[in-house]
Tab-separated table of C-alpha atoms in Angstrom:
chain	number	residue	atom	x	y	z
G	120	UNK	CA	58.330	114.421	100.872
G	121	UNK	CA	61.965	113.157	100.462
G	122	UNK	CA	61.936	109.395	100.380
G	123	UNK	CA	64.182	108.327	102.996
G	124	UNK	CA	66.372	104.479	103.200
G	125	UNK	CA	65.077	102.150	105.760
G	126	UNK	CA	66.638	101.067	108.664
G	127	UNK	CA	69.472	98.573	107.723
G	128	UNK	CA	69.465	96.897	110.814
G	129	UNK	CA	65.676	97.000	110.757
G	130	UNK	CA	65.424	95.538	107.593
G	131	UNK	CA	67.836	93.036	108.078
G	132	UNK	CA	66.551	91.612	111.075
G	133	UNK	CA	63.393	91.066	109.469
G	134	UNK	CA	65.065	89.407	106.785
G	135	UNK	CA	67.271	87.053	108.602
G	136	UNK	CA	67.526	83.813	107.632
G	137	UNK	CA	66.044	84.279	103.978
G	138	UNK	CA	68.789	82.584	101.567
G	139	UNK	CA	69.593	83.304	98.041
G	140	UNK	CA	68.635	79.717	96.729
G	141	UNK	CA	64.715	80.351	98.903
G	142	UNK	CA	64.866	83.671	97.158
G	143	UNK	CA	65.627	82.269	93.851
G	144	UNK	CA	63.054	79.567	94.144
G	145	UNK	CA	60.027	81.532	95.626
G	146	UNK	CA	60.815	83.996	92.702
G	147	UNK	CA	57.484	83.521	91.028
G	148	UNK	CA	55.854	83.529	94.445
G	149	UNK	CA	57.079	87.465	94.960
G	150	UNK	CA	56.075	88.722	91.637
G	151	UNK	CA	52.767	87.343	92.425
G	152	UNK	CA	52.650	88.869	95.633
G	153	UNK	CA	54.411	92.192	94.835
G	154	UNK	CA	52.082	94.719	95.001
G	155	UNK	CA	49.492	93.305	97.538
G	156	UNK	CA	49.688	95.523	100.288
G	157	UNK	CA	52.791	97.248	101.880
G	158	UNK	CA	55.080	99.094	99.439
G	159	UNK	CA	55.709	97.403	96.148
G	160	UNK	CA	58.048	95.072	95.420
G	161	UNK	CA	61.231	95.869	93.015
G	162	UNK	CA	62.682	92.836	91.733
G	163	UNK	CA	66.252	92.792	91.060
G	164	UNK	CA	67.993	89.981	88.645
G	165	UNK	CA	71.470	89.529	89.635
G	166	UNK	CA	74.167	87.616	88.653
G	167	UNK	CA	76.206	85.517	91.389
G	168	UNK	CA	78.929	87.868	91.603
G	169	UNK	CA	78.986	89.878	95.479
G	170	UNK	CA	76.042	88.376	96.026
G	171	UNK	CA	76.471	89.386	100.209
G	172	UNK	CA	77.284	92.563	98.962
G	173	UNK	CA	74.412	93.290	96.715
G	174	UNK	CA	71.877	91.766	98.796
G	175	UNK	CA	73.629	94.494	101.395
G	176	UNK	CA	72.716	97.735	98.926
G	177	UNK	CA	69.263	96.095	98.341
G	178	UNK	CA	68.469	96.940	101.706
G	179	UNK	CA	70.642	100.682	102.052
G	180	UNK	CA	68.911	101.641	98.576
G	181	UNK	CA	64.876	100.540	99.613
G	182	UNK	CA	62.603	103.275	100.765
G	183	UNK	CA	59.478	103.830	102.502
G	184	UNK	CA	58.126	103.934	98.811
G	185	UNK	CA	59.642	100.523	97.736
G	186	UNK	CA	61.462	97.359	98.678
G	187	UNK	CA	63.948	95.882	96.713
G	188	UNK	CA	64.519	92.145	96.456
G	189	UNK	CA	67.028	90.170	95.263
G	190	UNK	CA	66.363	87.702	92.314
G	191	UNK	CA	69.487	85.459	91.728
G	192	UNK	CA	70.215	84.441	88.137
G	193	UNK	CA	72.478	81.489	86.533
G	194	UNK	CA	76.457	81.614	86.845
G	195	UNK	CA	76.917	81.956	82.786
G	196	UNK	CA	76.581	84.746	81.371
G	197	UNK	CA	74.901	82.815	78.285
G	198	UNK	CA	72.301	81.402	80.669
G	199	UNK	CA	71.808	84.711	82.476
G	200	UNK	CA	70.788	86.282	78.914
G	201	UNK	CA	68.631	83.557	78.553
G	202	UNK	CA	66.753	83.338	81.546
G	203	UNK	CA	66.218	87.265	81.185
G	204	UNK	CA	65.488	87.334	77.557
G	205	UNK	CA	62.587	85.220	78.332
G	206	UNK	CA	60.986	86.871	80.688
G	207	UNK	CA	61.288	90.267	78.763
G	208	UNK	CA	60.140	88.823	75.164
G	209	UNK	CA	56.901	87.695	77.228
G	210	UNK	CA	56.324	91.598	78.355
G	211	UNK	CA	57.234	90.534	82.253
G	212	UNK	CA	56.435	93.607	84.416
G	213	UNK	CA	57.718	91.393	87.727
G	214	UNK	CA	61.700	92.409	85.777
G	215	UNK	CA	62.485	95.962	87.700
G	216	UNK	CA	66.280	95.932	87.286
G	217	UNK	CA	69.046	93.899	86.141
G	218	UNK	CA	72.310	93.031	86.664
G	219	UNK	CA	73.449	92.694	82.408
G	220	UNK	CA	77.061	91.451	81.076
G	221	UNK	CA	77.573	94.241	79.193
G	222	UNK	CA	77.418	92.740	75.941
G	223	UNK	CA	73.917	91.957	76.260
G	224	UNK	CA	72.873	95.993	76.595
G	225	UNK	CA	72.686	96.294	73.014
G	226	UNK	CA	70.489	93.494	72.145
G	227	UNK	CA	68.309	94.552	74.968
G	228	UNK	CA	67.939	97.313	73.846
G	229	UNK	CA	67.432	97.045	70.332
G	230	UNK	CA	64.527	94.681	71.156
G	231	UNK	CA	62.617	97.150	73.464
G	232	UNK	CA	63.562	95.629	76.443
G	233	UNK	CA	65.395	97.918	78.538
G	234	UNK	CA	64.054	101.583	79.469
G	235	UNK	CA	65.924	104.881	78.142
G	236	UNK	CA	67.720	106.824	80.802
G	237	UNK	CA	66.080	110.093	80.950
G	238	UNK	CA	68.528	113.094	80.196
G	239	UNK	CA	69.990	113.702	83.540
G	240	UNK	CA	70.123	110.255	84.775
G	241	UNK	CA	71.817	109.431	81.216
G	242	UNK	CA	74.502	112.290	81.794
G	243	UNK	CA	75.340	111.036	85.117
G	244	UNK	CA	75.891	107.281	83.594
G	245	UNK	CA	78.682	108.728	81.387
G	246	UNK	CA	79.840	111.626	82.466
G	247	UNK	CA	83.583	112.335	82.663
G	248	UNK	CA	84.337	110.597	86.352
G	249	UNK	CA	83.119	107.131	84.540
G	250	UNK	CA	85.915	105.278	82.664
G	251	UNK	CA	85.708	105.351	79.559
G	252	UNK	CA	85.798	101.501	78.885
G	253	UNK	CA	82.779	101.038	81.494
G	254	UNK	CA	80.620	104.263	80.119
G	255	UNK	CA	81.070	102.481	76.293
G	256	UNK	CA	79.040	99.607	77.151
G	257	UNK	CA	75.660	101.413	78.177
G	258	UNK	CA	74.994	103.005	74.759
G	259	UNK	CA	73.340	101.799	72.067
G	260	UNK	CA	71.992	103.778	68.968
G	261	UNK	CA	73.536	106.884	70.523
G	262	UNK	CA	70.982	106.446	73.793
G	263	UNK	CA	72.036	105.132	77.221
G	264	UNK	CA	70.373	102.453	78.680
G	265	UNK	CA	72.111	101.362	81.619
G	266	UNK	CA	74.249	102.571	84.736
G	267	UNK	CA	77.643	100.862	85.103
G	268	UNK	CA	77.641	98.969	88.520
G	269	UNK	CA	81.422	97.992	88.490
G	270	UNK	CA	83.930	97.610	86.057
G	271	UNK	CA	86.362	94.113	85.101
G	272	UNK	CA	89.231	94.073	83.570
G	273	UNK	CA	91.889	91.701	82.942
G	274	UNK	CA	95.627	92.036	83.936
G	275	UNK	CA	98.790	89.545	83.744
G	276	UNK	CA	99.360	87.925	87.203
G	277	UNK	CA	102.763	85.740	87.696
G	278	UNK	CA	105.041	85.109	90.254
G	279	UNK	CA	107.853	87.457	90.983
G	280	UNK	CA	110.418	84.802	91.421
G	281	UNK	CA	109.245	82.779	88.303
G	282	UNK	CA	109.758	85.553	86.076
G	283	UNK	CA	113.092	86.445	87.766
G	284	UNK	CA	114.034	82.883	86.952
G	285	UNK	CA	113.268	83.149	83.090
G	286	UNK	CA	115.114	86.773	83.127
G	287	UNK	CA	111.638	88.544	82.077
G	288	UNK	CA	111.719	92.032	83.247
G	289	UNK	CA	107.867	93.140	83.973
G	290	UNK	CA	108.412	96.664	84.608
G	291	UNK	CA	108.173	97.261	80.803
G	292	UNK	CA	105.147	95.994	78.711
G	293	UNK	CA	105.690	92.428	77.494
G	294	UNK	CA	104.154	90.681	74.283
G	295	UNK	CA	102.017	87.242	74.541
G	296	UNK	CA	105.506	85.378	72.540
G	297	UNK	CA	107.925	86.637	75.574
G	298	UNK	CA	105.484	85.842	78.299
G	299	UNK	CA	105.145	82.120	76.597
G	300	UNK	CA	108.753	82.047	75.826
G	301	UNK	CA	109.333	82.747	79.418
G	302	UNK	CA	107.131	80.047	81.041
G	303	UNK	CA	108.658	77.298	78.575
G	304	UNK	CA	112.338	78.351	79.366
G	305	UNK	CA	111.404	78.175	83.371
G	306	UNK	CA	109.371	75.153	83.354
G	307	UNK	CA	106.015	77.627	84.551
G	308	UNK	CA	102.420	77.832	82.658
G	309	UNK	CA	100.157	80.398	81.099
G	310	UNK	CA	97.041	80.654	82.599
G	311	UNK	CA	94.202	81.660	79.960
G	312	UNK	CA	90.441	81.061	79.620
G	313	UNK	CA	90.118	78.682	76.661
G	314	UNK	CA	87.242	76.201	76.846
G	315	UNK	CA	84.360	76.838	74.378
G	316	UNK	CA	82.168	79.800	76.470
G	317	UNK	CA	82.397	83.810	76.077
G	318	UNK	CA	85.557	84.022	78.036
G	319	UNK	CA	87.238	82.484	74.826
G	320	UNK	CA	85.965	84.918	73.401
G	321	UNK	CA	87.244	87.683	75.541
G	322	UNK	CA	90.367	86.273	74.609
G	323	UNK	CA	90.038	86.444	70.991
G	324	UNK	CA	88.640	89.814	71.439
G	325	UNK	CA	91.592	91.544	73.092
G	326	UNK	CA	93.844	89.729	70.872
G	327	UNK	CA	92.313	90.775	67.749
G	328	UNK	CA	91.981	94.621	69.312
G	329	UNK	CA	95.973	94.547	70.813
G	330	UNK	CA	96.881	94.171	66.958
G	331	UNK	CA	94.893	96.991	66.019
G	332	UNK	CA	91.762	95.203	64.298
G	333	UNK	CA	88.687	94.357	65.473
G	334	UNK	CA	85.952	91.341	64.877
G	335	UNK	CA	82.974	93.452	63.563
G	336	UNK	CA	82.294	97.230	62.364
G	337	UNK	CA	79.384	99.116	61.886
G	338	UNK	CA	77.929	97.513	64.901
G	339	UNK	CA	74.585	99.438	64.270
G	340	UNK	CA	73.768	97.643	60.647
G	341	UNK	CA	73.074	94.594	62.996
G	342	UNK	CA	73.273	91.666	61.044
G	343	UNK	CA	74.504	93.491	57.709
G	344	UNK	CA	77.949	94.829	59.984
G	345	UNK	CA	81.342	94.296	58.328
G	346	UNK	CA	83.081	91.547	59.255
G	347	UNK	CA	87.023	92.606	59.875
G	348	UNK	CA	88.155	89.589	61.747
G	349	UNK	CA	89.738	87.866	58.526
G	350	UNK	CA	92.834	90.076	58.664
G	351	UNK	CA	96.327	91.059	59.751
G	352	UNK	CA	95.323	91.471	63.266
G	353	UNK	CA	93.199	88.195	63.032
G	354	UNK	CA	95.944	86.185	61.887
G	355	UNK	CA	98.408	88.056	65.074
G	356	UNK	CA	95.071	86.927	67.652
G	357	UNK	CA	95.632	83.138	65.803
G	358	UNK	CA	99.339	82.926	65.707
G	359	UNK	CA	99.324	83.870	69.782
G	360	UNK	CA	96.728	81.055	70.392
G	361	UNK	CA	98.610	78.841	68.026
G	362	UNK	CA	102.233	79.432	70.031
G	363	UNK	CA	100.126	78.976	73.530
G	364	UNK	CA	98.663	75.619	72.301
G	365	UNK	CA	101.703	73.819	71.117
G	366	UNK	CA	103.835	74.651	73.934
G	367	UNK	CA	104.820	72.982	77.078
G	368	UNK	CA	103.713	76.091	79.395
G	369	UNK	CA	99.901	75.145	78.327
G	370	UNK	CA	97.811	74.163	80.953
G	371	UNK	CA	97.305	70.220	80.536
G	372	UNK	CA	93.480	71.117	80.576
G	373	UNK	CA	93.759	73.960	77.553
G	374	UNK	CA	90.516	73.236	76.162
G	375	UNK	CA	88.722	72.944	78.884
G	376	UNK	CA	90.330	76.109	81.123
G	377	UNK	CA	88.224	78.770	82.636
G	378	UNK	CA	88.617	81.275	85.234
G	379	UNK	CA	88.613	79.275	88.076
G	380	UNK	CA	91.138	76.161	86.754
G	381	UNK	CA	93.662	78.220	85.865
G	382	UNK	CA	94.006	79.853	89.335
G	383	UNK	CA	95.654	76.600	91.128
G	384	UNK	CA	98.896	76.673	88.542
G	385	UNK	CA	100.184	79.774	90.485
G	386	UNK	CA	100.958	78.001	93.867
G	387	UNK	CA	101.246	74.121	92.819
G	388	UNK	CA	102.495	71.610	94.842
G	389	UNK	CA	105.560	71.156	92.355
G	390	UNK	CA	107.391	74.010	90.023
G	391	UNK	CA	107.546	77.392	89.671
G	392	UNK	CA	103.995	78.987	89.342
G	393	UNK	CA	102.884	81.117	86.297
G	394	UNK	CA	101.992	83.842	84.460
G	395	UNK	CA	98.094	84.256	83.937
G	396	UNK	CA	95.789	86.710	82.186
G	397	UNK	CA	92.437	86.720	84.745
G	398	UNK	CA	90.290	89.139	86.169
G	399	UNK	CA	90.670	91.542	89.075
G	400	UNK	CA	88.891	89.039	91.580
G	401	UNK	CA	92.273	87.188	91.887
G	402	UNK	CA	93.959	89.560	94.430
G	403	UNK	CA	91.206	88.839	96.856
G	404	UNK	CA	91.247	85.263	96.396
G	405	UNK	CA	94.733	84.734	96.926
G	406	UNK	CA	94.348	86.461	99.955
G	407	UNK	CA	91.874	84.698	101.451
G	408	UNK	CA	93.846	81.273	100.698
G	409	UNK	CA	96.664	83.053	102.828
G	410	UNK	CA	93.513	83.717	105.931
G	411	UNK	CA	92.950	80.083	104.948
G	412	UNK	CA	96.832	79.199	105.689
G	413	UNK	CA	96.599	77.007	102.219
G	414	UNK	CA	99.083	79.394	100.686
G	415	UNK	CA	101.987	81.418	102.883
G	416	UNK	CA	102.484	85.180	103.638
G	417	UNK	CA	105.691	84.605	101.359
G	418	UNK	CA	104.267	82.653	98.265
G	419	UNK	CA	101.463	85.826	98.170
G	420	UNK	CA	104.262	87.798	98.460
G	421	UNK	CA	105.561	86.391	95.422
G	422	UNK	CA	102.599	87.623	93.373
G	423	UNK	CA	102.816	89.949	90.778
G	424	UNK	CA	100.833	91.851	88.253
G	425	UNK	CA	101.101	93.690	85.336
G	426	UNK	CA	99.759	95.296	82.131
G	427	UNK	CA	98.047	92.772	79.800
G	428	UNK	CA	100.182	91.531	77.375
G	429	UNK	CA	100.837	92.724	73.927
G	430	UNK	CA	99.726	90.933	71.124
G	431	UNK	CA	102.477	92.695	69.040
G	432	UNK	CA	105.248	94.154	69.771
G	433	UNK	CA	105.465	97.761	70.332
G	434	UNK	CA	101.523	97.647	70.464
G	435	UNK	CA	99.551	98.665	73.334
G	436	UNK	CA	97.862	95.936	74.431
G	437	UNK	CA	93.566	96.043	74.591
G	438	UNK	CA	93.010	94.768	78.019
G	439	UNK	CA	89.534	93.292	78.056
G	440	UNK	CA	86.615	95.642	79.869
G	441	UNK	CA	83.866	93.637	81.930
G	442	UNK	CA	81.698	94.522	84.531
G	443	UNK	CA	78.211	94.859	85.285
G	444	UNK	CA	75.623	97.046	84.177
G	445	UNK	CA	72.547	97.569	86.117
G	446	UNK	CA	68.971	97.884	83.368
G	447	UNK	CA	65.633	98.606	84.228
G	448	UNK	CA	63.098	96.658	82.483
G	449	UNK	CA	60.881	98.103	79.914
G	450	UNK	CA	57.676	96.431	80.883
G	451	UNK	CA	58.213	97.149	85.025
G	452	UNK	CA	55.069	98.428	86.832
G	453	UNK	CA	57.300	101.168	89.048
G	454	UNK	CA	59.759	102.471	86.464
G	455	UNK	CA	60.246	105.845	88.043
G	456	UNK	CA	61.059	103.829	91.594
G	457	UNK	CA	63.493	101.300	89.194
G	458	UNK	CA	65.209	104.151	88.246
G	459	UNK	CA	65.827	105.594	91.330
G	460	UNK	CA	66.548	102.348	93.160
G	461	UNK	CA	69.027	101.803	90.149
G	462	UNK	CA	70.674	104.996	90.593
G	463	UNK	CA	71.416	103.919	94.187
G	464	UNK	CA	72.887	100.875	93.938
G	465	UNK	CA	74.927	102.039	91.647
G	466	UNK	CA	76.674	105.032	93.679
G	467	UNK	CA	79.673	105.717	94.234
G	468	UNK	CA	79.789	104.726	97.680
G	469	UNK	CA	78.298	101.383	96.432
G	470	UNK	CA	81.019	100.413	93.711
G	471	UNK	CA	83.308	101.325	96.680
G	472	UNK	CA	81.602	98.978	98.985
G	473	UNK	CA	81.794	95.997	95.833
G	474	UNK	CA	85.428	96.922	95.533
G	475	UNK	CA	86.835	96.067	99.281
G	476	UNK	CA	84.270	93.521	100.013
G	477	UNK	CA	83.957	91.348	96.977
G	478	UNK	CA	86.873	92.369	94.465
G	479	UNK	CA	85.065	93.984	92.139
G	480	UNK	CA	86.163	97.321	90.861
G	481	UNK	CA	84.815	100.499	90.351
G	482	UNK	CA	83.733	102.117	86.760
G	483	UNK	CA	84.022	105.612	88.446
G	484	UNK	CA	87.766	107.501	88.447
G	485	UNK	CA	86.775	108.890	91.903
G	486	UNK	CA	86.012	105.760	93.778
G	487	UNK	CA	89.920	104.210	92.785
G	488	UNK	CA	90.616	107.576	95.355
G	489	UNK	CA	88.919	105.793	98.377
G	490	UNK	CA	90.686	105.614	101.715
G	491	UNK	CA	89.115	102.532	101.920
G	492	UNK	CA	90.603	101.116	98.754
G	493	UNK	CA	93.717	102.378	99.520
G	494	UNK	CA	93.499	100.060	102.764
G	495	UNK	CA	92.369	96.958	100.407
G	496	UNK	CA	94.710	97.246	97.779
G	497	UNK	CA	98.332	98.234	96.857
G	498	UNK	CA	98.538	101.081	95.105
G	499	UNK	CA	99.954	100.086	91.704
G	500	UNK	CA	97.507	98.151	91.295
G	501	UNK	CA	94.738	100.083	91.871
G	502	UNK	CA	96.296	102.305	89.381
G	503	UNK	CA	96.748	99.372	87.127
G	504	UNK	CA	93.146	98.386	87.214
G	505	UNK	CA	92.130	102.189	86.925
G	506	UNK	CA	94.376	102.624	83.740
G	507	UNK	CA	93.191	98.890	82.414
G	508	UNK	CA	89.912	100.072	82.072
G	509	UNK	CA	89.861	103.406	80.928
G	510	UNK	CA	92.587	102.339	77.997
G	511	UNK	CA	91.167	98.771	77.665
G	512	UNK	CA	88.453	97.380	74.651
G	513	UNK	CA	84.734	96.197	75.397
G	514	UNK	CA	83.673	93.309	73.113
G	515	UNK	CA	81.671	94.374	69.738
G	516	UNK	CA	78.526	96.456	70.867
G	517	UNK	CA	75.868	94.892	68.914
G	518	UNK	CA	72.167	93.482	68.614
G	519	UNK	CA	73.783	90.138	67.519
G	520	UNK	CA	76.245	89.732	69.797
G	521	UNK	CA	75.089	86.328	70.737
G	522	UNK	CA	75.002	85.040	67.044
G	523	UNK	CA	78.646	86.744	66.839
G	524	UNK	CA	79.797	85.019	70.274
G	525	UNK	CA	78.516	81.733	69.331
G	526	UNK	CA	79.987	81.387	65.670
G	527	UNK	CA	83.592	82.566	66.606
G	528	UNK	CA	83.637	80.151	69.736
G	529	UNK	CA	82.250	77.130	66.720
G	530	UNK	CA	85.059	78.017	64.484
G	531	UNK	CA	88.421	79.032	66.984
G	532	UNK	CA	87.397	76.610	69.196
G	533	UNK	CA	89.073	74.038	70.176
G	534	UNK	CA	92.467	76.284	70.357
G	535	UNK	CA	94.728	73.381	69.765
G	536	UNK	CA	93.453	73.772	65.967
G	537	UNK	CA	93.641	77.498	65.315
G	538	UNK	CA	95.890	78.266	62.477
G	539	UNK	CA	96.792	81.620	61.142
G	540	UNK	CA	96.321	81.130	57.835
G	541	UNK	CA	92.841	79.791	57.862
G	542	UNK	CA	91.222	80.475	61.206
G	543	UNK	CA	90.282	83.961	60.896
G	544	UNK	CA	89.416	83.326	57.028
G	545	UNK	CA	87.036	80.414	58.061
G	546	UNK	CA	85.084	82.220	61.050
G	547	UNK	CA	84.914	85.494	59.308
G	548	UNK	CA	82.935	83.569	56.286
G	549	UNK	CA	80.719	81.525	58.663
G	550	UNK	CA	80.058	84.632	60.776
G	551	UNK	CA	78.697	86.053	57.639
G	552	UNK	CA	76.850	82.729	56.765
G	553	UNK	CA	75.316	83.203	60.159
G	554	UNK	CA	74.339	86.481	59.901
G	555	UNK	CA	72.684	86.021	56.100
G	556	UNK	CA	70.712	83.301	57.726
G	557	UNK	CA	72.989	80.393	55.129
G	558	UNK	CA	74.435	78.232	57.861
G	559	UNK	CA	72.923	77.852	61.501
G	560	UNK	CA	75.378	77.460	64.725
């Protein structure tokens, strides 16, 4: 017999008044329990990203065969890959499915941790409707081992009227130098993520790829890849930092920015705004501060958005591909059901759903083609998120990628001492150090 969703409103009512912080806590408590009596229990790891969402297509995507529960994880993505990796080096068949940065696929599933797609389930996770950015990051060793759930990517924000000021015309691509020559000669900022976490990293990543190199190659040789960041395009991702760090459009707190601190510089209380690389959650959040009334119809008016920049000149730029990916565990007790439920939640009606309600966009082409995201969004750029993706670059796909993370952060960071001429030299020979087991992080 066909297995057939539960009532929602059934469901929910039953659920109501169960938080995400109870959940999180009584998570031991469930995998104990699941299993007992009733349907089984499918625990699902998630990161804190849409949470109201996902909790939403927990309950659409459980069956008379199987409930689905949410299982929150840290905010980091380093801490989410820890908390996970321990449970799955100790064999933990409570792990059904999980919400993975997709940088951590590969390791997963190197180490036996994650279950193979079978055939038709693995055509379906990268077939030609998923963008091509998002369907890279769920193979490893020529297998797939994930579905993409939604897809991030990074764009330049900035105020209309601040650019106008600095005579910066953003209907043609623009390079890192003219966006930071801009801010300086207008008095704006540049808002980038720069403190000493994977976000740097990002950075350095899409830097590195916009001047046609890359950090690692042959991913698959795992710790004996070749290390390519000591080079021409190394030295272009240092000399961008470099510019960015001694210049008056820095954010004050440069070392220490993130996603979130370099919002406020678009609408401060004094000066002209700025331009800011950040990912596609920021439309939404501006609008809400305009529900809020702590920004006006006019100032989010004033926001703009374009391609990422260039890192060289007559270059396309490498806008940097995010997301989530949603695993199933290797060591589950219902892998068939995980599989299924995994499939669901990951629909296209679902990254549809994560798109109007919560910001985050789709990995499928179809979905951008949604009535309802053409209510949610402006058109350009939906098209500009679309195009980001499919044309943008995913971070090194590797088994080591946390090594690799963690040494280029030790070396570029902090970005007030990168230097072109020895920055790329010095973390491409302690990446190797790393690697060859010499020098520990």
């Amino acid at each position: 017999m066909a297995r057939r969703p539960r009532s929602v409103l059934g469901r929910r009512a039953r659920r109501r008044g169960v938080g995400l912080a109870a959940l999180a806590l009584a998570a031991p408590l469930l995998a104990a329990c699941s299993g007992d009596s009733g349907p089984p229990t499918l625990n699902w790891y998630v990161n804190p990203d849409g949470v109201d969402t996902l909790g939403k297509l927990a309950e659409q995507c459980s069956t008379d065969d199987y409930d689905i529960e949410l299982q929150l994880l840290p905010t980091g993505a380093t801490d989410q890959r820890v908390q996970l990796a321990r449970r799955l080096a100790a064999k933990d068949d409570s792990t059904d499915l999980m919400s993975l940065d997709p940088v951590f696929v590969a390791e997963f599933a190197n180490a036996g941790w994650l279950e193979e797609l079978p055939q038709e389930a693995a055509d379906k996770a990268t077939e030609d409707d998923v963008l091509r950015g998002a369907a890279e990051t769920v193979t490893w060793d020529d297998k797939v081992y994930a579905f993409p759930q939604w897809a991030n990517t990074q764009v330049l924000w900035f105020r209309k009227s601040l650019a106008e000021q600095a005579g910066l015309d953003m209907s043609q691509p623009v390079t890192w130098e003219q966006v930071i020559d801009a801010a300086n000669e207008a008095g704006g900022k540049v808002g980038v993520q720069a403190n000493k976490y994977e976000a740097y990293v990002v950075w350095i990543n899409a830097l590195v790829q916009g001047a046609g190199g890359q950090i690692i190659s042959d991913n698959e040789a795992g710790k004996d890849a070749t290390i390519e960041i000591d080079s021409e395009a190394g030295q272009a991702a240092a000399a961008v930092i470099e510019q960015l760090a001694g210049a008056d459009a820095a954010q004050p707190d440069l070392t220490t920015s993130n996603e979130g601190s370099s919002l406020g510089w678009m609408y401060p209380a004094e000066g002209p705004g700025e331009f800011m690389v950040n990912w596609t959650f920021v439309y939404k959040n501006y609008q809400g501060l305009v529900d809020s009334g702590e920004i006006t119809q006019e100032q989010f008016d004033d926001l703009g958005w374009a391609r990422y920049p260039a890192t060289v000149e007559g270059e396309q730029s490498k806008p940097p591909v995010g997301g989530i990916d949603i695993g199933v565990g290797a060591f589950s007790q219902h892998p068939e059901f995980a599989l299924e439920a995994a499939e669901c939640v990951t629909s296209e009606e679902a990254q549809v759903a994560l798109a109007v309600d919560e910001g985050l966009m789709p990995a499928r082409n179809s979905a951008y083609d949604s009535p309802k995201l053409a209510e949610a969004y402006p058109k350009d750029l939906l098209e500009l998120f679309r195009d980001s993706v499919d044309t943008g670059g995913p971070r090194p796909e590797s088994a080591y990628y946390a090594t690799i993370s963690a040494a280029l952060q030790s070396v570029w960071h902090a970005p007030t001492s990168v230097d072109p001429d020895s920055t790329p030299e010095e973390s491409a020979d302690f990446l190797r150090d790393v690697l060859d087991g010499k020098a520990l992080l």
